[in-house]
Amino acid sequence: MENRTYHIVTFGCQMNVHESEKLAGIMRELGYEVARTEEEADVILFNTCCIRENAEDRARGNIGALKKLKQKNKDLIIAVGGCMTQQPGAAEKLKKMFPFIDIIFGTHNLENFKELFLRRIAAKRSVVSVDEKEGEIREGTPKFRTSYPNAWVNIMYGCNNFCTYCIVPYVRGRERSRKAEDIVAECRRLIRDGYKEITLLGQNVNSYGNDGNEGVTFAQLLRQIASIEGKFRIRFMTSHPKDLSRDVAYAVRDSEKICKAVHLPIQSGSDRILRLMNRRYTREDYLEKLAFLREIVPGCAVTSDIMVGFPSETEKDFLETCELVRKAKFLNAFTFVYSPRKGTKAAEMDEQIPEETAKDRIMRLIEIQNEVSREISESYLGKVREVLCEGYDREKSMCYGRDDSGKMIYFKADESLIGEFTDVEVEKIAGISLLGKSAKRGK
Ligand code: 5AD
Ligand code: SF4
């Protein structure tokens, strides 16, 4: 008999990418294998995102395009889950728009996907299950990891911050930390299985344990994971600037295994906008955090998220952001045009910014960050960096991987190097990446 197969389409952040690995784990436990193409699949799963409107638009477009496939193959099962379906009223709207969807599940129901799937199979009718409230953390969901030598590990779920533009606290619920022992055990298994880089995931990793979990802080958790034997790297994201502590910086400094790289979203350089965003820090606070981080961890790479076009943002506010970006020297920054999200405070604010103004600002901002990134890239030229080989690019016939700072470096080498640490001498800048050649580091 032919194997039954699944195909997963993922939108959004690393958190979603990892959650798709859980959905894949569940499908495999049910005896399904990865489909070669979407057309061939018996089950198609969408893991959606709603952080900005264009993510939702893309998901809707993709789902709509499946109508034809469903008409051709009546047995095809289509499941849609994730952040988009978790918004109030969204599941009903989706079902109305696309009556051919078989299963709709929310972020809080992901770990129950196996039950929902079996229910759909047994009852042969669609299943909609979107719990309003987050449940207890459920350990032991199988994972089918697809990003060797990197592995994602959730350390906490949800967010308590309610930045006024952000939908995440509404669709992912309150902060819940996993037990340190469960996290450490998972990391230990990953290292034993040969993974070389672990990225700890949380909306705000610096508030790990604040929800009253055995008193283990994020800094202590980092130290516990770093004490696992073996050669591997630890990364973590995301850090909310208001919660980044010196203790975390000391932990980063003290272990060779912890990458000297912190993702620290600034969002805006204007105090007035930061206040309206409910970020709970000022630009001075942010610069102070940067200063102590770089003092404690010399050469620490910092990346950031920056938004333009928040309601009422003036040219003056924007110029303050530009000035801060020049000053902060981010290795790299993700830039976004503010997108109003229904149900958030900012969506109700007067003075939404015209699209053209926001677009013009983001172009100017990207240009500034590109200059900064280029300047930083130049400082890599001629240096030998230890790279974890992550993959092989067939078009370029080159291996690629990141150094400790997170900079992507391409270099000529054999595919068999994937999963190995290797020294690369940086020779050229290529966009935001670097080009180099294998190097033997002198003793
Ligand atoms: N519009 C635009 N960008 C947003 N982000 C979060 N919410 C919105 C929104 N409504 C950005 C923030 C965050 C990143 C993950 O996405 O910069 O740090
Ligand atoms: Fe959204 Fe703010 Fe929470 Fe980040 S910290 S997920 S931006 S509410």
XYZ file of C-alpha atoms and ligand atoms in Angstrom:
469
model
C 0.000 0.000 0.000
C 1.201 3.478 -0.753
C 2.185 5.692 2.108
C -0.110 8.479 3.165
C 1.565 11.865 3.060
C 1.342 15.384 4.513
C 2.516 18.823 3.466
C 2.903 21.767 5.849
C 2.874 25.436 4.862
C 4.323 27.713 7.531
C 3.948 31.461 7.850
C 5.645 33.752 10.326
C 8.371 33.510 12.891
C 10.770 30.868 14.254
C 8.183 30.037 16.873
C 5.853 28.954 14.069
C 8.610 27.122 12.229
C 9.223 25.101 15.356
C 5.524 24.535 15.931
C 5.322 23.136 12.415
C 8.016 20.674 13.476
C 5.625 19.576 16.215
C 2.743 19.223 13.739
C 5.066 17.190 11.510
C 5.992 15.045 14.529
C 2.316 14.381 15.202
C 1.651 13.501 11.549
C 4.537 11.054 11.526
C 3.308 9.483 14.721
C 0.049 8.953 12.862
C 1.972 7.134 10.134
C 2.133 9.894 7.527
C 5.231 10.845 5.551
C 6.333 14.097 3.935
C 4.723 14.575 0.511
C 6.977 15.293 -2.434
C 4.660 18.045 -3.611
C 1.611 19.844 -2.279
C -0.500 18.351 -5.099
C 0.353 14.827 -4.026
C -0.360 15.267 -0.321
C -3.237 13.534 1.474
C -3.165 16.166 4.207
C -2.219 19.847 3.859
C -1.638 21.857 7.005
C -1.377 25.626 7.277
C 0.389 27.112 10.246
C -0.618 30.760 10.002
C 0.652 34.069 11.366
C -1.240 37.298 12.000
C 1.455 39.657 13.209
C 1.009 41.878 10.132
C -1.791 42.070 7.641
C 0.302 40.816 4.724
C 0.975 37.532 6.561
C -2.774 37.001 6.847
C -3.340 37.986 3.209
C -0.765 35.494 2.027
C -2.260 32.709 4.125
C -5.755 33.433 2.819
C -4.457 33.481 -0.756
C -2.727 30.131 -0.287
C -5.727 28.503 1.341
C -8.081 29.822 -1.349
C -5.869 28.345 -4.054
C -6.502 24.867 -2.633
C -10.143 24.830 -3.652
C -9.214 23.284 -7.006
C -7.118 20.557 -5.399
C -9.944 19.743 -3.051
C -12.379 19.455 -5.962
C -10.026 17.038 -7.697
C -9.383 14.993 -4.585
C -12.350 14.711 -2.235
C -10.288 12.825 0.316
C -7.763 15.616 0.730
C -7.762 16.904 4.308
C -7.017 20.595 4.831
C -6.179 21.854 8.301
C -5.614 25.495 9.239
C -4.159 26.529 12.573
C -1.887 29.006 14.277
C -2.113 32.640 15.260
C -4.569 33.756 12.591
C -7.297 31.327 13.619
C -6.833 32.184 17.294
C -8.190 35.740 16.889
C -11.760 36.193 18.143
C -14.264 35.307 15.438
C -11.534 34.327 12.953
C -12.332 30.607 12.820
C -15.978 31.240 11.890
C -14.945 33.784 9.262
C -12.440 31.383 7.737
C -14.969 28.581 7.646
C -17.432 30.834 5.866
C -14.832 31.999 3.397
C -13.418 28.522 2.754
C -16.077 25.931 3.620
C -13.793 23.195 2.301
C -11.411 23.455 5.283
C -11.583 20.234 7.335
C -9.896 21.227 10.580
C -9.448 24.640 12.191
C -7.374 24.799 15.352
C -5.902 27.640 17.410
C -2.438 28.164 18.898
C -3.717 26.782 22.198
C -4.842 23.558 20.505
C -1.709 22.719 18.565
C -0.537 20.072 20.989
C -3.968 18.415 20.695
C -3.754 18.204 16.941
C -3.586 14.423 16.985
C -6.986 14.184 18.707
C -8.528 16.742 16.339
C -7.189 14.904 13.340
C -8.483 11.546 14.529
C -11.852 13.142 15.256
C -12.043 14.429 11.692
C -11.119 11.010 10.280
C -13.670 9.219 12.460
C -16.568 11.632 11.995
C -15.891 12.581 8.366
C -17.031 16.113 9.119
C -15.123 19.280 9.787
C -13.699 20.004 13.212
C -13.300 23.519 14.607
C -11.450 23.730 17.909
C -10.134 27.065 19.079
C -9.841 27.310 22.856
C -10.079 30.847 24.127
C -7.636 30.285 26.947
C -4.209 28.727 26.999
C -3.998 25.421 28.826
C -1.238 23.859 30.896
C 2.047 23.240 29.090
C 1.959 19.788 27.568
C 5.340 18.068 27.393
C 6.252 15.188 25.143
C 4.782 16.327 21.817
C 6.810 14.526 19.155
C 8.904 16.741 16.882
C 10.129 16.109 13.406
C 13.066 18.465 13.141
C 14.058 19.689 9.734
C 16.826 22.168 10.372
C 19.808 20.045 11.404
C 22.368 21.019 12.722
C 20.167 23.674 14.330
C 17.407 22.873 16.751
C 14.736 25.121 18.211
C 13.675 24.693 21.823
C 10.723 26.525 23.376
C 11.518 27.754 26.850
C 8.275 29.649 27.344
C 5.035 30.438 25.618
C 2.883 33.557 25.472
C 3.574 37.174 26.283
C 2.494 39.554 29.054
C 3.718 42.788 27.568
C 0.850 44.106 25.512
C 2.848 46.425 23.314
C -0.020 48.462 21.885
C 0.603 47.458 18.241
C 0.965 43.746 18.878
C -1.533 40.934 18.512
C 0.722 38.260 20.043
C -0.518 38.492 23.665
C -4.072 38.049 22.353
C -3.341 34.962 20.290
C -0.678 33.301 22.395
C -1.975 33.984 25.872
C -0.044 34.779 29.053
C 3.569 33.858 29.760
C 4.087 30.251 30.730
C 7.603 28.919 31.323
C 8.566 25.320 30.777
C 10.278 23.637 33.685
C 14.044 24.102 33.571
C 14.586 20.362 33.979
C 12.416 19.610 30.929
C 14.288 22.172 28.854
C 17.697 20.930 29.946
C 16.676 17.321 29.300
C 15.517 18.225 25.792
C 18.788 20.061 25.098
C 20.786 17.112 26.406
C 18.948 14.748 24.049
C 19.521 17.096 21.126
C 23.267 17.288 21.764
C 23.416 13.522 22.155
C 21.625 13.204 18.803
C 24.273 15.366 17.160
C 22.645 18.805 16.985
C 25.239 21.561 17.149
C 23.218 24.693 17.744
C 20.258 25.188 20.016
C 18.104 28.292 19.762
C 15.998 28.937 22.827
C 12.677 30.459 21.894
C 10.294 32.718 23.751
C 8.532 36.001 23.003
C 10.538 37.489 25.830
C 13.157 35.035 27.068
C 14.419 37.458 29.719
C 11.244 37.071 31.701
C 11.671 33.286 31.773
C 10.611 31.960 35.165
C 8.786 35.138 36.214
C 5.550 33.180 36.176
C 6.658 31.456 39.347
C 8.538 28.474 38.061
C 10.880 27.066 40.701
C 12.832 30.305 40.826
C 15.151 29.497 37.917
C 15.982 32.717 36.055
C 16.892 32.952 32.385
C 20.541 33.583 33.260
C 20.575 30.443 35.414
C 18.860 28.448 32.686
C 21.519 29.561 30.206
C 24.240 28.423 32.592
C 22.559 25.057 33.118
C 22.317 24.407 29.386
C 25.867 25.625 28.794
C 27.112 23.075 31.325
C 25.968 20.167 29.147
C 29.031 18.426 27.776
C 29.926 18.552 24.106
C 30.743 21.086 21.444
C 27.664 23.069 20.570
C 26.294 26.597 20.498
C 23.395 28.245 22.261
C 21.393 31.145 20.867
C 18.248 32.727 22.231
C 15.497 35.044 21.093
C 13.723 37.386 21.659
C 14.965 39.708 24.414
C 12.741 42.569 25.491
C 15.085 45.462 26.319
C 13.241 46.285 29.541
C 14.060 42.825 30.929
C 17.624 42.329 29.716
C 19.706 41.994 32.876
C 23.396 42.146 33.641
C 23.102 38.564 34.887
C 22.169 37.427 31.388
C 25.121 39.367 29.990
C 27.448 37.687 32.524
C 26.102 34.263 31.550
C 26.748 35.063 27.884
C 30.260 36.241 28.728
C 31.096 33.225 30.874
C 30.401 30.423 28.430
C 32.100 29.804 25.133
C 28.996 27.901 24.103
C 26.674 30.892 24.312
C 26.838 32.955 21.141
C 27.837 36.549 21.603
C 24.718 37.737 19.848
C 21.541 39.270 21.212
C 18.334 40.105 19.360
C 17.094 43.245 21.092
C 14.168 44.910 19.303
C 14.164 48.679 19.707
C 10.992 49.358 17.612
C 11.437 53.146 17.684
C 14.016 55.743 18.653
C 11.455 58.288 19.799
C 10.523 58.380 23.480
C 7.069 59.680 22.634
C 6.405 56.741 20.288
C 7.971 54.228 22.679
C 5.548 55.458 25.341
C 2.599 55.122 22.989
C 3.810 51.634 22.125
C 3.897 50.734 25.844
C 7.460 49.482 25.491
C 8.378 50.625 28.995
C 11.861 51.907 28.189
C 13.245 55.145 26.799
C 15.911 55.512 24.143
C 18.368 56.334 26.932
C 17.422 53.122 28.766
C 17.968 51.191 25.569
C 21.360 52.755 24.914
C 22.339 52.028 28.490
C 21.426 48.349 28.032
C 23.482 48.278 24.844
C 26.391 49.868 26.647
C 26.471 47.381 29.518
C 25.933 44.466 27.182
C 28.875 45.502 25.036
C 30.990 46.292 28.049
C 30.385 42.918 29.695
C 30.456 40.970 26.425
C 33.041 42.717 24.220
C 32.180 42.534 20.538
C 28.663 41.284 21.239
C 26.584 41.428 18.054
C 23.195 43.053 18.425
C 20.318 42.706 15.997
C 16.999 44.484 16.219
C 13.427 44.948 15.012
C 12.382 48.454 14.011
C 8.979 49.718 13.022
C 7.986 52.836 11.101
C 4.605 54.456 10.657
C 3.218 53.853 14.139
C 0.132 56.077 14.647
C 1.062 59.757 14.977
C 4.754 59.161 14.135
C 6.098 62.504 12.913
C 9.102 63.156 10.716
C 10.893 64.240 13.887
C 10.083 60.923 15.625
C 11.276 59.057 12.573
C 14.535 61.017 12.427
C 15.132 60.054 16.052
C 14.803 56.411 15.022
C 17.285 56.988 12.191
C 19.714 58.640 14.545
C 19.462 55.779 16.999
C 19.999 53.214 14.261
C 23.203 54.997 13.237
C 24.347 55.015 16.839
C 23.349 51.499 17.874
C 25.321 49.736 15.132
C 23.082 46.721 14.726
C 24.671 43.842 12.875
C 21.342 43.496 11.124
C 17.811 44.783 11.637
C 14.382 43.637 10.587
C 12.369 46.644 9.513
C 8.594 46.756 9.392
C 5.846 49.111 8.361
C 3.319 49.285 11.186
C 0.234 47.252 10.360
C -2.941 47.920 12.392
C -4.185 44.750 14.115
C -7.814 44.586 15.149
C -8.244 44.341 18.894
C -4.988 46.128 19.744
C -4.878 49.602 21.308
C -2.850 51.152 18.512
C -5.440 50.182 15.915
C -7.870 52.519 17.712
C -5.463 55.446 17.865
C -6.120 58.596 15.852
C -3.626 59.685 13.251
C -2.866 56.484 11.420
C 0.026 57.278 9.070
C -0.560 57.271 5.291
C 0.945 54.289 3.527
C 3.144 56.385 1.228
C 4.690 58.191 4.198
C 5.413 54.883 5.945
C 6.838 53.358 2.771
C 9.084 56.342 2.212
C 10.313 56.112 5.804
C 11.058 52.424 5.652
C 13.104 52.869 2.470
C 15.167 55.578 4.135
C 15.584 53.469 7.237
C 16.696 50.411 5.277
C 19.282 52.519 3.511
C 20.755 53.677 6.806
C 20.823 50.165 8.247
C 22.420 48.864 5.038
C 25.210 51.396 5.465
C 25.717 50.292 9.064
C 25.610 46.594 8.120
C 28.127 47.194 5.364
C 30.469 48.996 7.735
C 30.230 46.077 10.180
C 30.741 43.562 7.350
C 33.965 45.336 6.432
C 35.320 44.676 9.898
C 35.108 40.927 9.138
C 37.325 41.099 6.060
C 40.536 39.127 6.425
C 39.422 37.587 9.721
C 39.172 33.873 10.408
C 35.791 32.946 11.874
C 34.576 29.658 13.242
C 31.495 28.718 11.224
C 28.953 26.003 11.867
C 28.267 24.589 8.418
C 24.480 24.596 8.097
C 23.892 23.678 4.498
C 24.986 23.537 0.913
C 23.766 25.958 -1.748
C 23.531 24.034 -5.032
C 23.272 27.131 -7.193
C 26.388 28.676 -5.713
C 28.101 25.296 -5.186
C 29.067 26.529 -1.756
C 28.547 25.627 1.855
C 27.140 28.219 4.208
C 26.838 28.782 7.898
C 27.023 31.367 10.640
C 29.773 32.497 12.906
C 29.151 33.127 16.576
C 27.818 36.640 15.856
C 25.189 35.192 13.531
C 26.743 36.520 10.325
C 26.079 34.272 7.322
C 29.252 33.205 5.519
C 29.479 31.242 2.235
C 32.584 29.240 1.407
C 33.746 26.534 -0.991
C 33.605 23.152 0.696
C 32.104 19.744 0.363
C 28.523 19.065 1.368
C 29.775 16.479 3.849
C 30.820 19.375 6.088
C 27.199 20.053 7.111
C 26.972 19.845 10.871
C 30.688 20.520 11.429
C 32.451 23.528 12.873
C 35.097 24.859 10.547
C 37.359 27.879 10.232
C 36.669 30.255 7.365
C 38.725 33.241 6.285
C 36.450 36.071 5.192
C 37.391 37.502 1.805
C 34.437 39.453 0.421
C 31.126 41.061 1.224
C 28.100 39.768 -0.683
C 24.956 41.693 0.256
C 24.280 41.031 3.916
C 26.351 37.826 3.760
C 30.075 37.245 3.462
C 32.212 35.071 1.225
C 35.260 33.265 2.458
C 37.528 30.272 2.094
C 38.359 27.379 4.367
C 41.224 28.329 6.614
C 43.627 26.627 8.908
C 43.930 28.688 12.018
C 47.472 29.043 13.288
C 48.123 27.542 16.722
N 2.919 45.906 12.610
C 4.189 45.855 12.165
N 5.147 45.166 12.791
C 4.826 44.505 13.908
N 5.568 43.743 14.748
C 4.770 43.297 15.720
N 3.514 43.745 15.549
C 3.519 44.508 14.425
C 2.543 45.254 13.733
N 1.291 45.330 14.161
C 7.004 43.549 14.582
C 7.772 44.033 15.801
C 8.215 42.753 16.433
C 8.369 41.852 15.256
C 8.394 40.394 15.564
O 7.277 42.161 14.445
O 8.880 44.777 15.357
O 9.409 42.892 17.177
Fe 4.385 41.591 20.931
Fe 5.566 43.256 22.654
Fe 5.022 40.716 23.374
Fe 6.954 41.186 21.590
S 6.959 41.856 23.746
S 5.350 39.613 21.451
S 6.145 42.950 20.485
S 3.540 42.308 22.902
